[in-house]
Amino acid sequence: MRPVVLCFSGLDPSGGAGLHADIETIATLGGVAAVACTALTIQDSQRVYGFEAVSPDLVMRQAEAVLADLPVKAIKLGMLGSVAMIDIVARILAAHPDIPVVMDPVLSANSGGSLSDSDLTGALDRLLPMTTLLTPNTVEARRLGATDDLAVAIARLSAKGAQNILLKGGHEPGDLLQNRLFQGDTPVYESRVARLPGEYHGSGCTLAAAIAAGIASGADLVEAVRQAEAFVRAALSRADCPRQEGQRIPWRMAGARP
C-alpha cells in the first residue's frame, strides 16, 4: 500500500491550507492522507473569520478507526485549536509511540486571524517529547520559547523534549529565506534560497505535510526536509493568485507535473 500519513488539521473552505493542503501534498508525493478533522474554519484565501472545534471525542474515534485499519507510517499535526484537543492527541500519540510525528504548531493564520480558542503555547509543551519534528516559523518559535532570542527559544524547546526542530525563516526580513534544522539544539542542516515575491496561504501546512510524506516513504529526516523544501518551492513558484494583491494559494500539483 502507498505510505499512509494520518493528519490532524482543520478544514479550510478556501482549499489553501489545513486538511486540503495535507491531502493534495501527500497524494502528489505518492502517499495516502488519512484525516482526522479537528475544526471547521471560516476563512478565505486572505484571512480567518472564525472556527468551530470538532468534538475531541469524535476526533479520537476518527483517529482510532484509521489506526486500527491502515498501516500509518507518519502522523502530521496541524491546527488543534484547544487544550482539550491537545489532550486527546497526546493520548493517541502515547498509544502509538513508534509512529513518527511532524508537528506544525499552528497558533494563528499568516493573516493574523486566530486558530485557537486560547493561548496554547503551554499546552503544546505536552506534545514536544512525542514529536519527531517540530516545524515552527520564527514567530511561533519565539512564542513557544517565551523569548525574542531565537537561539534561546530553540534551546528551551529542546529542553522541553523537542527532538528535532526545523526553524522556518519566512517571517524574517531580507531577500534570502533561511531554514535551519536542529537535532536538539545542535544545527545539522541549513538551506538558503532567494525569497519568492508575494505571500502564500498554506505554505507551512504544505511543508509539514511534505516532510511527513517523505518520512512515511522511508527517507531520513534531513532528506525528507530537503525533498519537502524543493516541493514547496515548486508549489509556491506556480501558485494561484485569486486577487491582484494578497495571499496566493500554492499549486501543490506543480511538484508532479512539468
PDB file of C-alpha atoms in Angstrom:
ATOM      1  CA  MET A   1       0.000   0.000   0.000  1.00  0.00           C
ATOM      2  CA  ARG A   2       1.091   3.582  -0.551  1.00  0.00           C
ATOM      3  CA  PRO A   3       2.567   5.183   2.576  1.00  0.00           C
ATOM      4  CA  VAL A   4      -0.211   6.427   4.895  1.00  0.00           C
ATOM      5  CA  VAL A   5       0.029   9.711   6.812  1.00  0.00           C
ATOM      6  CA  LEU A   6      -2.624  10.465   9.431  1.00  0.00           C
ATOM      7  CA  CYS A   7      -3.292  14.226   9.526  1.00  0.00           C
ATOM      8  CA  PHE A   8      -4.881  16.148  12.384  1.00  0.00           C
ATOM      9  CA  SER A   9      -5.865  19.536  10.925  1.00  0.00           C
ATOM     10  CA  GLY A  10      -8.719  21.951  10.395  1.00  0.00           C
ATOM     11  CA  LEU A  11     -10.838  22.238   7.257  1.00  0.00           C
ATOM     12  CA  ASP A  12     -10.140  25.389   5.228  1.00  0.00           C
ATOM     13  CA  PRO A  13     -13.040  26.075   2.828  1.00  0.00           C
ATOM     14  CA  SER A  14     -10.772  28.083   0.515  1.00  0.00           C
ATOM     15  CA  GLY A  15      -8.665  24.979  -0.169  1.00  0.00           C
ATOM     16  CA  GLY A  16      -5.437  26.804   0.571  1.00  0.00           C
ATOM     17  CA  ALA A  17      -4.424  25.395   3.945  1.00  0.00           C
ATOM     18  CA  GLY A  18      -5.300  22.750   6.520  1.00  0.00           C
ATOM     19  CA  LEU A  19      -6.596  19.343   5.501  1.00  0.00           C
ATOM     20  CA  HIS A  20      -6.918  20.342   1.861  1.00  0.00           C
ATOM     21  CA  ALA A  21      -3.214  21.201   1.748  1.00  0.00           C
ATOM     22  CA  ASP A  22      -2.327  17.968   3.543  1.00  0.00           C
ATOM     23  CA  ILE A  23      -4.338  15.779   1.177  1.00  0.00           C
ATOM     24  CA  GLU A  24      -3.047  17.426  -2.006  1.00  0.00           C
ATOM     25  CA  THR A  25       0.563  17.367  -0.843  1.00  0.00           C
ATOM     26  CA  ILE A  26       0.650  13.790   0.393  1.00  0.00           C
ATOM     27  CA  ALA A  27      -1.251  12.443  -2.619  1.00  0.00           C
ATOM     28  CA  THR A  28       1.033  14.293  -5.041  1.00  0.00           C
ATOM     29  CA  LEU A  29       4.052  12.764  -3.302  1.00  0.00           C
ATOM     30  CA  GLY A  30       2.644   9.261  -3.688  1.00  0.00           C
ATOM     31  CA  GLY A  31       1.077   8.730  -0.289  1.00  0.00           C
ATOM     32  CA  VAL A  32      -2.373   8.371   1.253  1.00  0.00           C
ATOM     33  CA  ALA A  33      -3.651  11.156   3.514  1.00  0.00           C
ATOM     34  CA  ALA A  34      -5.962   9.805   6.198  1.00  0.00           C
ATOM     35  CA  VAL A  35      -7.569  12.697   8.060  1.00  0.00           C
ATOM     36  CA  ALA A  36      -8.956  13.493  11.497  1.00  0.00           C
ATOM     37  CA  CYS A  37     -10.713  16.841  11.182  1.00  0.00           C
ATOM     38  CA  THR A  38     -10.135  18.975  14.289  1.00  0.00           C
ATOM     39  CA  ALA A  39     -12.100  22.092  13.320  1.00  0.00           C
ATOM     40  CA  LEU A  40     -14.338  23.687  10.722  1.00  0.00           C
ATOM     41  CA  THR A  41     -12.980  27.126   9.909  1.00  0.00           C
ATOM     42  CA  ILE A  42     -14.497  30.207   8.316  1.00  0.00           C
ATOM     43  CA  GLN A  43     -11.802  31.647   6.096  1.00  0.00           C
ATOM     44  CA  ASP A  44     -10.945  32.641   2.578  1.00  0.00           C
ATOM     45  CA  SER A  45      -7.546  32.869   0.951  1.00  0.00           C
ATOM     46  CA  GLN A  46      -6.812  36.146   2.747  1.00  0.00           C
ATOM     47  CA  ARG A  47      -7.978  35.864   6.363  1.00  0.00           C
ATOM     48  CA  VAL A  48      -9.622  33.802   9.094  1.00  0.00           C
ATOM     49  CA  TYR A  49     -13.045  34.910  10.347  1.00  0.00           C
ATOM     50  CA  GLY A  50     -13.676  32.201  12.919  1.00  0.00           C
ATOM     51  CA  PHE A  51     -13.872  28.465  13.553  1.00  0.00           C
ATOM     52  CA  GLU A  52     -15.845  25.808  15.379  1.00  0.00           C
ATOM     53  CA  ALA A  53     -13.941  22.976  17.015  1.00  0.00           C
ATOM     54  CA  VAL A  54     -14.928  19.374  16.375  1.00  0.00           C
ATOM     55  CA  SER A  55     -15.697  17.310  19.465  1.00  0.00           C
ATOM     56  CA  PRO A  56     -12.403  15.888  20.814  1.00  0.00           C
ATOM     57  CA  ASP A  57     -14.137  12.540  21.388  1.00  0.00           C
ATOM     58  CA  LEU A  58     -15.185  12.446  17.729  1.00  0.00           C
ATOM     59  CA  VAL A  59     -11.614  13.222  16.635  1.00  0.00           C
ATOM     60  CA  MET A  60     -10.310  10.392  18.808  1.00  0.00           C
ATOM     61  CA  ARG A  61     -12.796   7.982  17.281  1.00  0.00           C
ATOM     62  CA  GLN A  62     -11.799   9.120  13.772  1.00  0.00           C
ATOM     63  CA  ALA A  63      -8.129   8.527  14.528  1.00  0.00           C
ATOM     64  CA  GLU A  64      -8.652   5.194  16.270  1.00  0.00           C
ATOM     65  CA  ALA A  65     -10.655   3.884  13.316  1.00  0.00           C
ATOM     66  CA  VAL A  66      -7.847   4.794  10.914  1.00  0.00           C
ATOM     67  CA  LEU A  67      -5.066   3.462  13.139  1.00  0.00           C
ATOM     68  CA  ALA A  68      -6.870   0.143  13.566  1.00  0.00           C
ATOM     69  CA  ASP A  69      -7.374  -0.234   9.819  1.00  0.00           C
ATOM     70  CA  LEU A  70      -4.460   1.331   7.919  1.00  0.00           C
ATOM     71  CA  PRO A  71      -0.669   0.932   8.218  1.00  0.00           C
ATOM     72  CA  VAL A  72       0.027   4.521   9.294  1.00  0.00           C
ATOM     73  CA  LYS A  73       3.696   5.400   8.698  1.00  0.00           C
ATOM     74  CA  ALA A  74       3.654   9.001   9.963  1.00  0.00           C
ATOM     75  CA  ILE A  75       1.391  11.454  11.773  1.00  0.00           C
ATOM     76  CA  LYS A  76       1.133  15.149  10.880  1.00  0.00           C
ATOM     77  CA  LEU A  77      -0.278  17.640  13.399  1.00  0.00           C
ATOM     78  CA  GLY A  78      -1.642  20.985  12.234  1.00  0.00           C
ATOM     79  CA  MET A  79      -4.430  23.074  13.744  1.00  0.00           C
ATOM     80  CA  LEU A  80      -5.513  21.607  17.099  1.00  0.00           C
ATOM     81  CA  GLY A  81      -7.402  24.635  18.343  1.00  0.00           C
ATOM     82  CA  SER A  82      -7.940  23.858  22.029  1.00  0.00           C
ATOM     83  CA  VAL A  83      -6.334  22.388  25.124  1.00  0.00           C
ATOM     84  CA  ALA A  84      -8.947  19.612  25.089  1.00  0.00           C
ATOM     85  CA  MET A  85      -7.875  18.630  21.566  1.00  0.00           C
ATOM     86  CA  ILE A  86      -4.216  18.627  22.596  1.00  0.00           C
ATOM     87  CA  ASP A  87      -5.088  16.274  25.475  1.00  0.00           C
ATOM     88  CA  ILE A  88      -6.785  13.859  23.066  1.00  0.00           C
ATOM     89  CA  VAL A  89      -3.897  13.964  20.588  1.00  0.00           C
ATOM     90  CA  ALA A  90      -1.424  13.338  23.409  1.00  0.00           C
ATOM     91  CA  ARG A  91      -3.364  10.192  24.354  1.00  0.00           C
ATOM     92  CA  ILE A  92      -3.309   8.975  20.756  1.00  0.00           C
ATOM     93  CA  LEU A  93       0.426   9.605  20.338  1.00  0.00           C
ATOM     94  CA  ALA A  94       1.214   7.915  23.639  1.00  0.00           C
ATOM     95  CA  ALA A  95      -0.666   4.829  22.427  1.00  0.00           C
ATOM     96  CA  HIS A  96       1.387   4.731  19.205  1.00  0.00           C
ATOM     97  CA  PRO A  97       4.936   5.722  20.208  1.00  0.00           C
ATOM     98  CA  ASP A  98       6.577   4.046  17.199  1.00  0.00           C
ATOM     99  CA  ILE A  99       4.902   6.281  14.594  1.00  0.00           C
ATOM    100  CA  PRO A 100       6.980   9.382  13.650  1.00  0.00           C
ATOM    101  CA  VAL A 101       5.208  12.697  14.276  1.00  0.00           C
ATOM    102  CA  VAL A 102       5.632  16.019  12.433  1.00  0.00           C
ATOM    103  CA  MET A 103       4.030  18.945  14.245  1.00  0.00           C
ATOM    104  CA  ASP A 104       3.315  22.302  12.618  1.00  0.00           C
ATOM    105  CA  PRO A 105       2.466  24.361  15.729  1.00  0.00           C
ATOM    106  CA  VAL A 106      -0.440  26.352  14.290  1.00  0.00           C
ATOM    107  CA  LEU A 107      -1.248  29.264  16.589  1.00  0.00           C
ATOM    108  CA  SER A 108      -2.633  31.776  14.091  1.00  0.00           C
ATOM    109  CA  ALA A 109      -3.015  32.280  10.364  1.00  0.00           C
ATOM    110  CA  ASN A 110      -0.482  34.266   8.317  1.00  0.00           C
ATOM    111  CA  SER A 111      -3.154  36.959   8.009  1.00  0.00           C
ATOM    112  CA  GLY A 112      -3.271  37.219  11.801  1.00  0.00           C
ATOM    113  CA  GLY A 113      -6.620  35.514  12.448  1.00  0.00           C
ATOM    114  CA  SER A 114      -6.821  33.240  15.481  1.00  0.00           C
ATOM    115  CA  LEU A 115      -6.913  29.469  15.040  1.00  0.00           C
ATOM    116  CA  SER A 116      -7.225  28.558  18.714  1.00  0.00           C
ATOM    117  CA  ASP A 117      -9.723  29.290  21.477  1.00  0.00           C
ATOM    118  CA  SER A 118      -6.987  30.256  23.964  1.00  0.00           C
ATOM    119  CA  ASP A 119      -3.221  30.557  24.301  1.00  0.00           C
ATOM    120  CA  LEU A 120      -1.978  27.045  23.507  1.00  0.00           C
ATOM    121  CA  THR A 121       1.737  27.695  23.929  1.00  0.00           C
ATOM    122  CA  GLY A 122       1.925  25.990  27.314  1.00  0.00           C
ATOM    123  CA  ALA A 123      -0.373  23.097  26.414  1.00  0.00           C
ATOM    124  CA  LEU A 124       1.641  22.267  23.293  1.00  0.00           C
ATOM    125  CA  ASP A 125       4.609  21.507  25.552  1.00  0.00           C
ATOM    126  CA  ARG A 126       2.900  18.188  26.326  1.00  0.00           C
ATOM    127  CA  LEU A 127       3.350  17.063  22.736  1.00  0.00           C
ATOM    128  CA  LEU A 128       7.008  18.043  22.307  1.00  0.00           C
ATOM    129  CA  PRO A 129       8.541  14.844  23.747  1.00  0.00           C
ATOM    130  CA  MET A 130       6.302  12.781  21.449  1.00  0.00           C
ATOM    131  CA  THR A 131       7.139  14.819  18.329  1.00  0.00           C
ATOM    132  CA  THR A 132       9.811  13.673  15.893  1.00  0.00           C
ATOM    133  CA  LEU A 133       9.995  17.073  14.185  1.00  0.00           C
ATOM    134  CA  LEU A 134       8.632  20.464  15.213  1.00  0.00           C
ATOM    135  CA  THR A 135       8.314  22.997  12.348  1.00  0.00           C
ATOM    136  CA  PRO A 136       7.786  26.495  13.828  1.00  0.00           C
ATOM    137  CA  ASN A 137       8.308  29.704  11.943  1.00  0.00           C
ATOM    138  CA  THR A 138      10.310  32.311  13.825  1.00  0.00           C
ATOM    139  CA  VAL A 139       7.172  33.975  15.230  1.00  0.00           C
ATOM    140  CA  GLU A 140       5.908  30.666  16.608  1.00  0.00           C
ATOM    141  CA  ALA A 141       9.346  29.716  17.959  1.00  0.00           C
ATOM    142  CA  ARG A 142       9.562  32.963  19.912  1.00  0.00           C
ATOM    143  CA  ARG A 143       6.082  32.417  21.372  1.00  0.00           C
ATOM    144  CA  LEU A 144       6.689  28.775  22.241  1.00  0.00           C
ATOM    145  CA  GLY A 145      10.086  29.579  23.724  1.00  0.00           C
ATOM    146  CA  ALA A 146       8.828  32.705  25.547  1.00  0.00           C
ATOM    147  CA  THR A 147      11.743  34.809  24.317  1.00  0.00           C
ATOM    148  CA  ASP A 148      12.719  37.054  21.408  1.00  0.00           C
ATOM    149  CA  ASP A 149      16.134  35.365  21.228  1.00  0.00           C
ATOM    150  CA  LEU A 150      15.785  32.528  18.705  1.00  0.00           C
ATOM    151  CA  ALA A 151      18.847  30.647  19.989  1.00  0.00           C
ATOM    152  CA  VAL A 152      17.388  30.664  23.484  1.00  0.00           C
ATOM    153  CA  ALA A 153      13.977  29.645  22.117  1.00  0.00           C
ATOM    154  CA  ILE A 154      15.472  26.614  20.342  1.00  0.00           C
ATOM    155  CA  ALA A 155      17.380  25.638  23.480  1.00  0.00           C
ATOM    156  CA  ARG A 156      14.223  25.905  25.589  1.00  0.00           C
ATOM    157  CA  LEU A 157      12.135  23.857  23.169  1.00  0.00           C
ATOM    158  CA  SER A 158      14.861  21.222  23.066  1.00  0.00           C
ATOM    159  CA  ALA A 159      14.957  21.143  26.867  1.00  0.00           C
ATOM    160  CA  LYS A 160      11.180  20.592  26.874  1.00  0.00           C
ATOM    161  CA  GLY A 161      11.665  17.448  24.788  1.00  0.00           C
ATOM    162  CA  ALA A 162      11.616  18.551  21.147  1.00  0.00           C
ATOM    163  CA  GLN A 163      13.847  16.014  19.396  1.00  0.00           C
ATOM    164  CA  ASN A 164      14.288  17.897  16.122  1.00  0.00           C
ATOM    165  CA  ILE A 165      13.277  21.440  15.186  1.00  0.00           C
ATOM    166  CA  LEU A 166      13.015  22.947  11.710  1.00  0.00           C
ATOM    167  CA  LEU A 167      13.116  26.718  12.203  1.00  0.00           C
ATOM    168  CA  LYS A 168      11.475  28.361   9.187  1.00  0.00           C
ATOM    169  CA  GLY A 169      12.705  31.800   8.206  1.00  0.00           C
ATOM    170  CA  GLY A 170       9.893  33.055   6.011  1.00  0.00           C
ATOM    171  CA  HIS A 171       8.799  35.705   8.511  1.00  0.00           C
ATOM    172  CA  GLU A 172      12.248  37.273   8.801  1.00  0.00           C
ATOM    173  CA  PRO A 173      13.231  40.281   6.626  1.00  0.00           C
ATOM    174  CA  GLY A 174      15.677  40.046   3.743  1.00  0.00           C
ATOM    175  CA  ASP A 175      15.981  38.717   0.209  1.00  0.00           C
ATOM    176  CA  LEU A 176      17.114  35.268   1.342  1.00  0.00           C
ATOM    177  CA  LEU A 177      14.885  32.731   3.070  1.00  0.00           C
ATOM    178  CA  GLN A 178      16.794  30.629   5.575  1.00  0.00           C
ATOM    179  CA  ASN A 179      15.585  27.394   7.154  1.00  0.00           C
ATOM    180  CA  ARG A 180      17.624  25.668   9.869  1.00  0.00           C
ATOM    181  CA  LEU A 181      17.231  22.117  11.162  1.00  0.00           C
ATOM    182  CA  PHE A 182      18.319  21.356  14.724  1.00  0.00           C
ATOM    183  CA  GLN A 183      18.742  17.998  16.440  1.00  0.00           C
ATOM    184  CA  GLY A 184      18.074  19.068  19.982  1.00  0.00           C
ATOM    185  CA  ASP A 185      19.711  22.489  19.927  1.00  0.00           C
ATOM    186  CA  THR A 186      22.529  21.439  17.565  1.00  0.00           C
ATOM    187  CA  PRO A 187      22.271  22.675  13.937  1.00  0.00           C
ATOM    188  CA  VAL A 188      22.582  19.827  11.418  1.00  0.00           C
ATOM    189  CA  TYR A 189      21.229  21.305   8.173  1.00  0.00           C
ATOM    190  CA  GLU A 190      20.632  24.732   6.682  1.00  0.00           C
ATOM    191  CA  SER A 191      19.136  25.960   3.422  1.00  0.00           C
ATOM    192  CA  ARG A 192      19.169  29.426   1.892  1.00  0.00           C
ATOM    193  CA  VAL A 193      17.188  30.359  -1.204  1.00  0.00           C
ATOM    194  CA  ALA A 194      16.113  33.604  -2.831  1.00  0.00           C
ATOM    195  CA  ARG A 195      12.765  34.731  -1.480  1.00  0.00           C
ATOM    196  CA  LEU A 196       9.856  34.451  -3.899  1.00  0.00           C
ATOM    197  CA  PRO A 197       7.704  37.558  -4.281  1.00  0.00           C
ATOM    198  CA  GLY A 198       4.355  37.789  -2.513  1.00  0.00           C
ATOM    199  CA  GLU A 199       2.721  35.971   0.393  1.00  0.00           C
ATOM    200  CA  TYR A 200       1.272  32.482   0.395  1.00  0.00           C
ATOM    201  CA  HIS A 201      -1.700  30.807   2.080  1.00  0.00           C
ATOM    202  CA  GLY A 202      -0.920  27.335   3.411  1.00  0.00           C
ATOM    203  CA  SER A 203       2.825  27.179   2.811  1.00  0.00           C
ATOM    204  CA  GLY A 204       3.538  25.940   6.344  1.00  0.00           C
ATOM    205  CA  CYS A 205       0.900  23.204   6.109  1.00  0.00           C
ATOM    206  CA  THR A 206       2.337  22.131   2.774  1.00  0.00           C
ATOM    207  CA  LEU A 207       5.901  21.914   4.080  1.00  0.00           C
ATOM    208  CA  ALA A 208       4.986  19.886   7.178  1.00  0.00           C
ATOM    209  CA  ALA A 209       2.799  17.523   5.147  1.00  0.00           C
ATOM    210  CA  ALA A 210       5.551  17.041   2.566  1.00  0.00           C
ATOM    211  CA  ILE A 211       8.078  16.199   5.291  1.00  0.00           C
ATOM    212  CA  ALA A 212       5.646  13.710   6.838  1.00  0.00           C
ATOM    213  CA  ALA A 213       5.132  12.131   3.403  1.00  0.00           C
ATOM    214  CA  GLY A 214       8.887  11.800   2.962  1.00  0.00           C
ATOM    215  CA  ILE A 215       9.327  10.178   6.373  1.00  0.00           C
ATOM    216  CA  ALA A 216       6.420   7.817   5.656  1.00  0.00           C
ATOM    217  CA  SER A 217       8.162   6.824   2.409  1.00  0.00           C
ATOM    218  CA  GLY A 218      11.327   5.873   4.284  1.00  0.00           C
ATOM    219  CA  ALA A 219      13.503   8.972   3.836  1.00  0.00           C
ATOM    220  CA  ASP A 220      15.722  10.029   6.719  1.00  0.00           C
ATOM    221  CA  LEU A 221      14.894  13.351   8.348  1.00  0.00           C
ATOM    222  CA  VAL A 222      17.395  15.562   6.518  1.00  0.00           C
ATOM    223  CA  GLU A 223      16.482  14.089   3.143  1.00  0.00           C
ATOM    224  CA  ALA A 224      12.759  14.433   3.911  1.00  0.00           C
ATOM    225  CA  VAL A 225      13.301  18.126   4.707  1.00  0.00           C
ATOM    226  CA  ARG A 226      15.337  18.685   1.512  1.00  0.00           C
ATOM    227  CA  GLN A 227      12.710  16.996  -0.643  1.00  0.00           C
ATOM    228  CA  ALA A 228       9.903  18.912   1.040  1.00  0.00           C
ATOM    229  CA  GLU A 229      11.641  22.262   0.550  1.00  0.00           C
ATOM    230  CA  ALA A 230      12.026  21.562  -3.172  1.00  0.00           C
ATOM    231  CA  PHE A 231       8.377  20.504  -3.388  1.00  0.00           C
ATOM    232  CA  VAL A 232       7.154  23.650  -1.640  1.00  0.00           C
ATOM    233  CA  ARG A 233       9.367  25.837  -3.817  1.00  0.00           C
ATOM    234  CA  ALA A 234       7.743  24.386  -6.927  1.00  0.00           C
ATOM    235  CA  ALA A 235       4.257  24.766  -5.440  1.00  0.00           C
ATOM    236  CA  LEU A 236       4.842  28.418  -4.500  1.00  0.00           C
ATOM    237  CA  SER A 237       6.533  29.371  -7.760  1.00  0.00           C
ATOM    238  CA  ARG A 238       3.356  28.367  -9.633  1.00  0.00           C
ATOM    239  CA  ALA A 239       0.837  29.489  -7.017  1.00  0.00           C
ATOM    240  CA  ASP A 240      -2.626  30.691  -7.947  1.00  0.00           C
ATOM    241  CA  CYS A 241      -3.336  34.373  -7.362  1.00  0.00           C
ATOM    242  CA  PRO A 242      -7.032  34.864  -6.521  1.00  0.00           C
ATOM    243  CA  ARG A 243      -6.589  38.640  -6.185  1.00  0.00           C
ATOM    244  CA  GLN A 244      -4.278  41.200  -7.700  1.00  0.00           C
ATOM    245  CA  GLU A 245      -2.858  41.754  -4.209  1.00  0.00           C
ATOM    246  CA  GLY A 246      -2.911  39.381  -1.261  1.00  0.00           C
ATOM    247  CA  GLN A 247      -2.005  35.824  -0.403  1.00  0.00           C
ATOM    248  CA  ARG A 248      -1.560  33.256  -3.151  1.00  0.00           C
ATOM    249  CA  ILE A 249      -2.602  29.597  -2.997  1.00  0.00           C
ATOM    250  CA  PRO A 250       0.212  27.077  -3.629  1.00  0.00           C
ATOM    251  CA  TRP A 251      -0.289  24.803  -6.611  1.00  0.00           C
ATOM    252  CA  ARG A 252       0.806  21.579  -4.980  1.00  0.00           C
ATOM    253  CA  MET A 253       0.421  19.532  -8.164  1.00  0.00           C
ATOM    254  CA  ALA A 254       3.317  21.557  -9.590  1.00  0.00           C
ATOM    255  CA  GLY A 255       5.698  19.123  -7.944  1.00  0.00           C
ATOM    256  CA  ALA A 256       4.348  16.260 -10.079  1.00  0.00           C
ATOM    257  CA  ARG A 257       3.838  17.989 -13.446  1.00  0.00           C
ATOM    258  CA  PRO A 258       6.189  19.595 -15.984  1.00  0.00           C
TER     259      PRO A 258
END
